[in-house]
Short mmCIF file of C-alpha atoms and ligand atoms in Angstrom, two decimals:
data_model
loop_
_atom_site.label_atom_id
_atom_site.label_comp_id
_atom_site.label_asym_id
_atom_site.label_seq_id
_atom_site.Cartn_x
_atom_site.Cartn_y
_atom_site.Cartn_z
CA MET A 1035 -64.37 -40.55 8.01
CA THR A 1036 -65.96 -43.08 8.79
CA SER A 1037 -66.56 -45.68 12.00
CA LYS A 1038 -63.00 -48.44 12.01
CA ALA A 1039 -64.33 -50.34 14.58
CA LEU A 1040 -67.89 -50.34 12.09
CA ASP A 1041 -66.07 -51.89 9.05
CA THR A 1042 -63.36 -54.29 11.70
CA PHE A 1043 -66.94 -55.70 13.37
CA LEU A 1044 -68.62 -56.39 9.71
CA ASN A 1045 -66.05 -57.15 7.78
CA ASP A 1046 -65.05 -59.54 10.27
CA ASN A 1047 -68.45 -60.99 10.21
CA LEU A 1048 -69.13 -61.68 6.74
CA ALA A 1049 -66.38 -63.34 6.44
CA ASP A 1050 -66.97 -65.36 9.17
CA LEU A 1051 -70.70 -66.24 8.02
CA LYS A 1052 -68.94 -66.81 4.49
CA ALA A 1053 -66.43 -69.32 5.63
CA ASN A 1054 -69.23 -71.60 7.06
CA GLY A 1055 -71.61 -71.57 4.65
CA LEU A 1056 -73.95 -69.67 6.70
CA TYR A 1057 -73.80 -66.41 4.28
CA ASN A 1058 -77.01 -65.69 2.51
CA VAL A 1059 -76.76 -64.98 -1.35
CA ILE A 1060 -80.32 -62.65 -2.85
CA ASP A 1061 -81.03 -63.34 -6.02
CA PRO A 1062 -83.04 -60.79 -7.50
CA VAL A 1063 -86.28 -62.58 -9.60
CA GLN A 1064 -86.33 -60.99 -13.21
CA GLY A 1065 -90.92 -60.38 -13.22
CA ALA A 1066 -92.98 -62.33 -10.99
CA ASN A 1067 -92.92 -65.15 -8.48
CA GLY A 1068 -95.06 -67.12 -10.01
CA PRO A 1069 -95.08 -70.86 -10.44
CA VAL A 1070 -91.76 -70.13 -12.40
CA ILE A 1071 -89.48 -67.68 -12.02
CA LYS A 1072 -86.36 -65.74 -14.17
CA ILE A 1073 -83.05 -65.24 -12.27
CA SER A 1074 -80.32 -64.36 -13.72
CA GLY A 1075 -82.16 -65.14 -17.40
CA LYS A 1076 -82.50 -68.25 -16.35
CA GLU A 1077 -86.01 -70.01 -16.10
CA LEU A 1078 -87.08 -72.12 -13.00
CA ILE A 1079 -89.55 -73.81 -11.70
CA ASN A 1080 -89.91 -71.89 -8.24
CA LEU A 1081 -90.21 -74.29 -5.12
CA SER A 1082 -89.41 -70.88 -2.75
CA SER A 1083 -92.38 -68.52 -2.05
CA ASN A 1084 -94.59 -68.67 0.00
CA ASN A 1085 -97.52 -67.83 -2.13
CA TYR A 1086 -99.57 -70.76 -1.40
CA LEU A 1087 -102.68 -70.41 -3.63
CA GLY A 1088 -100.80 -68.82 -6.24
CA LEU A 1089 -102.77 -64.99 -5.65
CA ALA A 1090 -99.84 -62.99 -5.90
CA THR A 1091 -100.42 -63.38 -10.04
CA ASP A 1092 -103.93 -63.83 -10.45
CA GLU A 1093 -105.67 -61.78 -12.69
CA ARG A 1094 -108.77 -61.30 -10.57
CA LEU A 1095 -105.66 -59.43 -7.43
CA LYS A 1096 -104.85 -58.34 -9.72
CA ASN A 1097 -107.56 -55.82 -11.64
CA ALA A 1098 -108.14 -54.84 -7.80
CA ALA A 1099 -105.15 -53.52 -7.30
CA LYS A 1100 -104.94 -51.37 -10.51
CA GLU A 1101 -108.45 -50.35 -9.99
CA ALA A 1102 -108.06 -49.23 -6.72
CA VAL A 1103 -104.77 -47.55 -7.82
CA ASP A 1104 -106.69 -45.29 -10.10
CA THR A 1105 -109.77 -44.48 -7.46
CA HIS A 1106 -107.44 -44.16 -4.16
CA GLY A 1107 -104.08 -43.40 -5.54
CA ALA A 1108 -100.96 -44.72 -4.64
CA GLY A 1109 -100.21 -44.62 -1.19
CA ALA A 1110 -102.90 -43.96 1.85
CA GLY A 1111 -100.83 -40.82 2.80
CA ALA A 1112 -101.05 -40.70 6.63
CA VAL A 1113 -100.90 -43.00 9.50
CA ARG A 1114 -103.99 -44.91 10.51
CA THR A 1115 -105.03 -42.70 13.05
CA ILE A 1116 -105.12 -39.65 11.07
CA ASN A 1117 -106.29 -40.03 8.29
CA GLY A 1118 -104.71 -42.69 6.36
CA THR A 1119 -108.03 -45.08 7.12
CA LEU A 1120 -109.86 -45.26 3.83
CA ASP A 1121 -112.45 -47.20 2.67
CA LEU A 1122 -110.47 -49.84 1.62
CA HIS A 1123 -108.62 -50.77 4.72
CA ILE A 1124 -112.48 -51.09 7.27
CA GLU A 1125 -113.60 -53.51 3.43
CA LEU A 1126 -110.47 -55.36 4.30
CA GLU A 1127 -110.79 -55.78 7.99
CA LYS A 1128 -114.76 -55.77 7.64
CA LYS A 1129 -114.13 -59.47 5.00
CA LEU A 1130 -111.05 -60.80 7.39
CA ALA A 1131 -113.16 -60.59 10.03
CA GLU A 1132 -116.53 -62.70 8.25
CA PHE A 1133 -113.33 -64.89 6.93
CA LYS A 1134 -112.29 -65.50 10.44
CA GLY A 1135 -115.37 -65.80 12.04
CA THR A 1136 -113.94 -63.26 14.94
CA GLU A 1137 -116.47 -60.06 15.87
CA ALA A 1138 -113.23 -57.57 14.41
CA VAL A 1139 -109.66 -57.44 12.99
CA ILE A 1140 -107.31 -55.00 12.93
CA SER A 1141 -104.96 -54.76 9.60
CA TYR A 1142 -100.44 -53.78 9.59
CA GLN A 1143 -98.53 -52.60 7.34
CA SER A 1144 -97.31 -56.68 7.13
CA GLY A 1145 -97.57 -59.95 9.42
CA PHE A 1146 -93.70 -58.98 11.19
CA ASN A 1147 -95.19 -55.53 12.00
CA CYS A 1148 -97.99 -56.79 13.41
CA ASN A 1149 -96.67 -59.44 15.94
CA MET A 1150 -93.97 -56.30 17.29
CA ALA A 1151 -97.23 -54.66 17.43
CA ALA A 1152 -99.99 -56.50 18.77
CA ILE A 1153 -98.11 -58.69 21.63
CA SER A 1154 -96.84 -54.94 23.08
CA ALA A 1155 -99.42 -53.40 23.08
CA VAL A 1156 -101.10 -56.18 25.30
CA MET A 1157 -98.21 -57.53 27.67
CA ASP A 1158 -95.91 -55.77 29.32
CA LYS A 1159 -92.48 -56.07 31.76
CA HIS A 1160 -95.24 -57.35 34.51
CA ASP A 1161 -96.29 -60.13 32.79
CA ALA A 1162 -94.85 -63.55 30.90
CA ILE A 1163 -95.23 -64.98 27.68
CA LEU A 1164 -95.05 -69.28 27.16
CA SER A 1165 -93.29 -69.20 24.18
CA ASP A 1166 -92.79 -72.56 21.36
CA GLU A 1167 -88.43 -72.57 21.01
CA LEU A 1168 -89.42 -72.99 17.62
CA ASN A 1169 -91.62 -69.53 16.52
CA HIS A 1170 -91.21 -67.35 14.29
CA ALA A 1171 -88.79 -64.56 15.22
CA SER A 1172 -91.44 -61.77 14.47
CA ILE A 1173 -93.07 -63.62 17.89
CA ILE A 1174 -89.30 -63.53 19.33
CA ASP A 1175 -88.84 -60.32 18.64
CA GLY A 1176 -92.66 -59.15 19.73
CA CYS A 1177 -92.28 -60.58 22.80
CA ARG A 1178 -89.00 -58.91 23.71
CA LEU A 1179 -89.98 -56.10 23.00
CA SER A 1180 -92.91 -56.62 25.54
CA LYS A 1181 -90.19 -56.49 28.33
CA ALA A 1182 -92.85 -59.07 29.42
CA LYS A 1183 -90.93 -62.59 30.96
CA ILE A 1184 -90.51 -65.07 27.92
CA ILE A 1185 -90.46 -68.52 28.94
CA ARG A 1186 -89.60 -71.30 25.83
CA TYR A 1187 -91.34 -75.14 26.19
CA GLY A 1188 -90.55 -77.62 24.18
CA HIS A 1189 -91.94 -77.53 20.47
CA SER A 1190 -95.12 -78.76 21.16
CA ASP A 1191 -94.08 -79.72 24.53
CA MET A 1192 -97.70 -80.11 26.20
CA ASN A 1193 -96.36 -81.89 29.62
CA ASP A 1194 -93.63 -78.81 29.37
CA LEU A 1195 -96.59 -76.36 28.46
CA ARG A 1196 -98.64 -77.67 31.17
CA GLN A 1197 -96.01 -77.46 33.69
CA LYS A 1198 -94.17 -74.04 32.63
CA ALA A 1199 -97.92 -72.49 33.10
CA LYS A 1200 -98.23 -74.24 36.79
CA GLU A 1201 -94.88 -72.93 38.31
CA ALA A 1202 -95.62 -69.51 36.36
CA VAL A 1203 -98.98 -69.02 37.51
CA GLU A 1204 -98.12 -70.66 41.04
CA SER A 1205 -94.83 -67.86 40.98
CA GLY A 1206 -97.65 -65.58 41.80
CA LEU A 1207 -95.35 -63.07 40.05
CA TYR A 1208 -97.44 -62.14 37.22
CA ASN A 1209 -100.12 -60.17 36.06
CA LYS A 1210 -101.20 -61.78 33.52
CA ILE A 1211 -99.62 -64.71 30.87
CA MET A 1212 -99.49 -65.22 27.43
CA VAL A 1213 -98.65 -68.66 25.55
CA ILE A 1214 -98.24 -68.15 22.01
CA THR A 1215 -97.50 -70.17 19.26
CA ASP A 1216 -97.50 -70.85 15.22
CA GLY A 1217 -99.97 -72.65 13.98
CA VAL A 1218 -97.88 -73.95 11.07
CA PHE A 1219 -94.97 -74.56 11.84
CA SER A 1220 -93.01 -73.25 8.55
CA MET A 1221 -89.31 -74.45 8.89
CA ASP A 1222 -91.11 -78.28 8.84
CA GLY A 1223 -94.57 -77.94 8.50
CA ASP A 1224 -96.20 -79.06 11.25
CA VAL A 1225 -99.50 -77.69 13.21
CA ALA A 1226 -99.77 -76.68 16.53
CA LYS A 1227 -101.25 -79.10 19.17
CA LEU A 1228 -103.70 -76.22 19.16
CA PRO A 1229 -106.51 -78.49 20.80
CA GLU A 1230 -104.24 -79.30 24.18
CA ILE A 1231 -102.74 -75.52 23.60
CA VAL A 1232 -106.34 -74.15 24.66
CA GLU A 1233 -107.40 -76.84 27.34
CA ILE A 1234 -103.97 -76.44 29.41
CA ALA A 1235 -104.50 -72.02 28.84
CA GLU A 1236 -108.48 -72.68 29.74
CA GLU A 1237 -107.14 -74.03 33.15
CA PHE A 1238 -104.30 -71.60 33.98
CA ASP A 1239 -105.70 -69.10 32.23
CA LEU A 1240 -104.01 -67.78 29.84
CA ILE A 1241 -104.86 -65.13 27.18
CA THR A 1242 -103.95 -66.84 24.23
CA TYR A 1243 -102.08 -65.84 20.92
CA VAL A 1244 -101.65 -67.95 17.44
CA ASP A 1245 -99.64 -66.81 14.31
CA ASP A 1246 -101.71 -68.60 11.59
CA ALA A 1247 -99.48 -66.65 9.13
CA HIS A 1248 -98.30 -70.66 7.39
CA GLY A 1249 -101.81 -71.51 8.43
CA SER A 1250 -104.73 -69.18 6.84
CA GLY A 1251 -105.36 -70.56 3.14
CA VAL A 1252 -103.91 -73.06 3.90
CA LEU A 1253 -105.75 -75.45 6.56
CA GLY A 1254 -109.65 -75.29 8.55
CA LYS A 1255 -110.78 -74.58 4.20
CA GLY A 1256 -108.70 -71.79 4.15
CA ALA A 1257 -109.82 -69.84 7.06
CA GLY A 1258 -106.77 -71.35 8.98
CA THR A 1259 -104.87 -74.08 11.59
CA VAL A 1260 -107.77 -72.36 14.05
CA LYS A 1261 -110.68 -73.32 12.24
CA HIS A 1262 -109.76 -76.37 11.28
CA PHE A 1263 -110.06 -77.33 15.27
CA GLY A 1264 -113.15 -75.38 15.29
CA LEU A 1265 -111.21 -73.45 18.22
CA GLN A 1266 -112.84 -69.52 17.11
CA ASP A 1267 -114.85 -68.46 20.41
CA ARG A 1268 -111.30 -70.04 22.32
CA VAL A 1269 -108.28 -68.42 21.33
CA ASP A 1270 -108.52 -64.66 21.35
CA PHE A 1271 -105.19 -63.47 19.02
CA GLN A 1272 -106.01 -65.01 14.90
CA MET A 1273 -102.79 -63.45 13.62
CA GLY A 1274 -102.51 -63.52 10.29
CA THR A 1275 -100.85 -62.46 6.83
CA LEU A 1276 -101.75 -61.12 3.56
CA SER A 1277 -98.70 -61.90 1.96
CA LYS A 1278 -98.19 -65.74 2.37
CA ALA A 1279 -101.30 -68.06 1.13
CA ILE A 1280 -102.86 -64.13 0.38
CA GLY A 1281 -100.50 -62.65 -1.78
CA VAL A 1282 -100.23 -59.45 -1.19
CA ILE A 1283 -98.66 -57.81 1.31
CA GLY A 1284 -99.95 -57.28 5.70
CA GLY A 1285 -100.56 -59.15 8.49
CA TYR A 1286 -103.68 -58.34 10.74
CA VAL A 1287 -105.46 -59.82 13.70
CA ALA A 1288 -108.63 -61.10 14.04
CA GLY A 1289 -110.67 -61.68 17.89
CA LYS A 1290 -113.13 -59.85 19.74
CA ALA A 1291 -113.81 -56.24 19.31
CA ASN A 1292 -112.48 -55.10 22.39
CA LEU A 1293 -109.09 -56.90 21.92
CA ILE A 1294 -109.49 -54.51 18.55
CA ASP A 1295 -110.74 -50.69 19.85
CA TRP A 1296 -107.18 -51.69 22.17
CA LEU A 1297 -104.90 -52.19 19.53
CA LYS A 1298 -106.16 -49.56 17.79
CA VAL A 1299 -104.89 -47.64 20.80
CA ARG A 1300 -102.39 -48.25 21.71
CA SER A 1301 -100.51 -50.70 18.53
CA ARG A 1302 -97.19 -48.48 18.04
CA PRO A 1303 -96.70 -49.59 13.75
CA PHE A 1304 -100.78 -48.78 13.66
CA LEU A 1305 -100.32 -45.24 15.12
CA PHE A 1306 -96.88 -44.48 14.05
CA SER A 1307 -96.17 -46.37 10.64
CA THR A 1308 -98.46 -45.73 7.16
CA ALA A 1309 -101.15 -47.85 6.53
CA VAL A 1310 -100.10 -50.60 3.47
CA SER A 1311 -101.56 -48.85 -0.20
CA PRO A 1312 -104.85 -48.77 -1.80
CA ALA A 1313 -103.57 -51.48 -3.86
CA ASP A 1314 -102.54 -53.68 -0.83
CA ALA A 1315 -106.10 -53.37 0.61
CA ALA A 1316 -107.75 -54.29 -2.45
CA ALA A 1317 -106.04 -56.90 -3.86
CA SER A 1318 -105.92 -58.41 -0.11
CA LYS A 1319 -110.11 -58.14 -0.18
CA ARG A 1320 -110.31 -59.74 -3.17
CA ALA A 1321 -108.37 -62.91 -2.18
CA VAL A 1322 -110.61 -63.38 0.77
CA GLU A 1323 -114.07 -63.08 -1.01
CA ILE A 1324 -112.06 -65.92 -3.31
CA LEU A 1325 -110.95 -67.58 -0.71
CA MET A 1326 -114.31 -67.43 0.63
CA GLU A 1327 -116.34 -68.31 -3.05
CA SER A 1328 -114.77 -71.78 -3.37
CA THR A 1329 -111.85 -73.96 -2.16
CA GLU A 1330 -110.82 -74.63 -5.65
CA LEU A 1331 -107.11 -73.20 -4.32
CA HIS A 1332 -107.02 -74.68 -1.75
CA ASP A 1333 -108.22 -78.38 -3.16
CA LYS A 1334 -105.17 -78.06 -5.97
CA LEU A 1335 -102.70 -77.25 -3.30
CA TRP A 1336 -103.60 -80.42 -1.20
CA ASP A 1337 -103.02 -81.99 -4.16
CA ASN A 1338 -99.97 -80.82 -5.34
CA GLY A 1339 -97.85 -81.10 -1.67
CA ASN A 1340 -99.20 -84.71 -1.49
CA TYR A 1341 -97.85 -85.25 -5.39
CA LEU A 1342 -94.83 -83.47 -4.15
CA LYS A 1343 -94.27 -85.10 -0.70
CA ALA A 1344 -95.06 -89.01 -1.29
CA GLY A 1345 -92.71 -88.66 -5.42
CA LEU A 1346 -89.61 -87.77 -2.23
CA LYS A 1347 -90.11 -89.74 -0.27
CA LYS A 1348 -89.97 -91.97 -2.82
CA LEU A 1349 -86.08 -91.19 -3.66
CA GLY A 1350 -85.04 -91.84 -0.20
CA PHE A 1351 -85.51 -87.65 0.78
CA ASN A 1352 -85.95 -87.38 4.69
CA ILE A 1353 -89.08 -84.98 4.42
CA GLY A 1354 -90.51 -84.55 8.63
CA ASN A 1355 -93.12 -84.19 9.49
CA SER A 1356 -94.75 -82.12 7.66
CA GLU A 1357 -98.53 -81.75 7.60
CA THR A 1358 -99.19 -79.44 5.18
CA PRO A 1359 -98.32 -78.41 1.92
CA ILE A 1360 -94.77 -77.34 2.83
CA THR A 1361 -92.03 -79.32 2.16
CA PRO A 1362 -88.61 -79.93 3.78
CA CYS A 1363 -85.87 -81.45 2.39
CA ILE A 1364 -83.13 -82.31 5.73
CA ILE A 1365 -79.46 -82.33 4.23
CA GLY A 1366 -78.33 -81.91 6.96
CA GLU A 1367 -74.86 -79.66 7.34
CA GLU A 1368 -75.04 -76.51 6.75
CA LYS A 1369 -72.79 -76.75 3.61
CA ALA A 1370 -74.66 -79.98 2.21
CA ALA A 1371 -77.25 -77.98 1.58
CA GLN A 1372 -76.13 -74.77 0.32
CA GLU A 1373 -74.16 -77.58 -1.88
CA PHE A 1374 -77.73 -79.00 -2.91
CA SER A 1375 -80.03 -76.10 -3.27
CA LYS A 1376 -77.11 -75.11 -5.71
CA ARG A 1377 -76.89 -77.50 -7.89
CA LEU A 1378 -80.25 -77.80 -7.55
CA PHE A 1379 -80.79 -74.18 -10.00
CA GLU A 1380 -78.46 -75.59 -12.41
CA ASN A 1381 -80.70 -78.35 -13.08
CA GLY A 1382 -83.59 -75.82 -12.94
CA VAL A 1383 -84.75 -75.52 -9.62
CA TYR A 1384 -85.42 -72.29 -7.11
CA ALA A 1385 -85.91 -74.56 -4.26
CA LYS A 1386 -83.84 -72.26 -2.12
CA SER A 1387 -81.74 -73.61 1.33
CA ILE A 1388 -82.66 -72.67 4.80
CA VAL A 1389 -79.56 -72.96 7.72
CA PHE A 1390 -79.33 -71.86 10.82
CA PRO A 1391 -80.02 -69.36 12.90
CA THR A 1392 -83.69 -69.88 10.69
CA VAL A 1393 -83.71 -73.78 11.66
CA PRO A 1394 -81.04 -75.51 14.01
CA LYS A 1395 -77.69 -76.11 13.14
CA GLY A 1396 -77.43 -79.13 11.58
CA THR A 1397 -80.73 -79.58 10.49
CA GLY A 1398 -79.70 -77.47 6.75
CA ARG A 1399 -82.51 -78.05 4.19
CA VAL A 1400 -84.03 -77.39 1.08
CA ARG A 1401 -87.51 -76.35 2.15
CA ASN A 1402 -89.89 -76.58 -0.67
CA MET A 1403 -92.99 -75.08 -1.25
CA PRO A 1404 -95.99 -75.99 -3.78
CA THR A 1405 -98.17 -73.92 -4.70
CA ALA A 1406 -102.17 -73.76 -6.69
CA ALA A 1407 -100.16 -72.80 -9.19
CA HIS A 1408 -98.05 -76.30 -10.00
CA THR A 1409 -99.07 -78.30 -13.23
CA LYS A 1410 -98.66 -82.02 -12.60
CA GLU A 1411 -95.87 -81.71 -15.30
CA MET A 1412 -93.74 -79.13 -13.66
CA LEU A 1413 -94.04 -80.72 -9.97
CA ASP A 1414 -92.78 -84.26 -12.00
CA GLU A 1415 -89.84 -82.16 -13.92
CA ALA A 1416 -88.52 -81.06 -10.12
CA ILE A 1417 -88.67 -84.66 -8.78
CA SER A 1418 -86.50 -85.96 -12.22
CA VAL A 1419 -84.22 -83.15 -10.79
CA TYR A 1420 -84.41 -84.12 -7.66
CA GLU A 1421 -83.11 -87.15 -8.68
CA LYS A 1422 -80.56 -86.55 -10.44
CA VAL A 1423 -79.24 -84.15 -7.58
CA GLY A 1424 -79.57 -86.73 -5.10
CA LYS A 1425 -78.04 -89.88 -6.50
CA GLU A 1426 -75.17 -87.13 -7.58
CA MET A 1427 -74.13 -85.88 -4.21
CA GLY A 1428 -75.08 -89.50 -2.70
CA LEU A 1429 -78.08 -88.55 -0.81
CA ILE A 1430 -79.89 -90.89 -2.21
C1 LIG B 2325 -94.72 -67.37 11.29
C2 LIG B 2325 -94.23 -66.35 10.99
N1 LIG B 2325 -95.27 -65.04 11.30
C3 LIG B 2325 -95.04 -64.09 10.73
C4 LIG B 2325 -94.33 -63.62 9.73
C5 LIG B 2325 -94.28 -62.13 9.31
O1 LIG B 2325 -94.65 -62.50 7.91
P1 LIG B 2325 -94.19 -60.75 6.71
O2 LIG B 2325 -93.90 -61.52 6.14
O3 LIG B 2325 -96.27 -60.51 6.31
O4 LIG B 2325 -94.02 -60.39 7.59
C6 LIG B 2325 -94.03 -65.00 8.59
C7 LIG B 2325 -92.95 -64.21 7.47
O5 LIG B 2325 -92.15 -65.55 7.00
C8 LIG B 2325 -94.21 -65.88 9.30
O6 LIG B 2325 -93.41 -66.64 9.14
#
């Protein structure tokens, strides 16, 4: 007999989420996650992927992946520290270090797992971490895992950060103190104030950690937020993902050689979880090469992002304060955001609603991620659907 207590817990909580419009229904995509997708047999303009540069479906990446399967097989076969480190992983890490302008890089199986791995390899219960209140869940979980004291500062509030850094240092309670932030905040598209963060870090000798999941491929001509601000020599951890602009799967930390050497011996997912597949490593490396060869995709992404933002703003939608192609359309009430997304779907646009706990309560939104792979015609079509649904629901 299975547990009655578990059944009660699950059934009560699921019913509660559904009643409050907080239950997320997952739609399987039938085919590739490109600018147009098929869900439940219906073709839709896709404004919900993180495939910023369209590389997830790029022929050059597909060919690199196929070749790697032929030469290296389907799986890496072991964790990195036993014999799962293939030449393809090393080549990827070298290429990423060149791209990021750092001494070395270590790669992981995902961005999420990279944050879990890297934070807890360096920080412990004798330390403190100053964390932006809107940091991504993987940062929060990585910080919790480390057992360091977590001190949240107001979102991008540099006075609060300085004050809390000063208090933490003066308390004398901590061996090391880290400041950690998203480079680009994915729900709003705003950029961390890295120059100020680095200044405060240097004043108080803080370790700096930037999660650039949404900045890599997008800012700094593709090399990320740290490069965008010219701070490559002043940030300790440049974390990134291979799953968003790069179009594949994986995560990495770029930094000084001694940091990467330490992570290779002390970050647990590197030691105890099998490496990404040959196809993943080869396709990711090809993507980085493409970004280093030309800014064409990056430029197209920005062009499309600006176009969509201007179109939605002109219609009267609240698109927040995004500084990047990420284009939120803030509706407010959770159920209204879900209804808006549902009606967009019925009219041929896939823009998923995002509600609490991913964003604060009362700021439910539909988030649009234009990519380099969208055409102007697709974006025009999406804008006209937004206009129709927005008017029908009395939002504009
Ligand atoms: C800021 C941030 N960090 C880390 C991650 C996790 O990356 P991945 O999807 O590669 O695990 C995400 C993904 O949503 C993210 O937005």
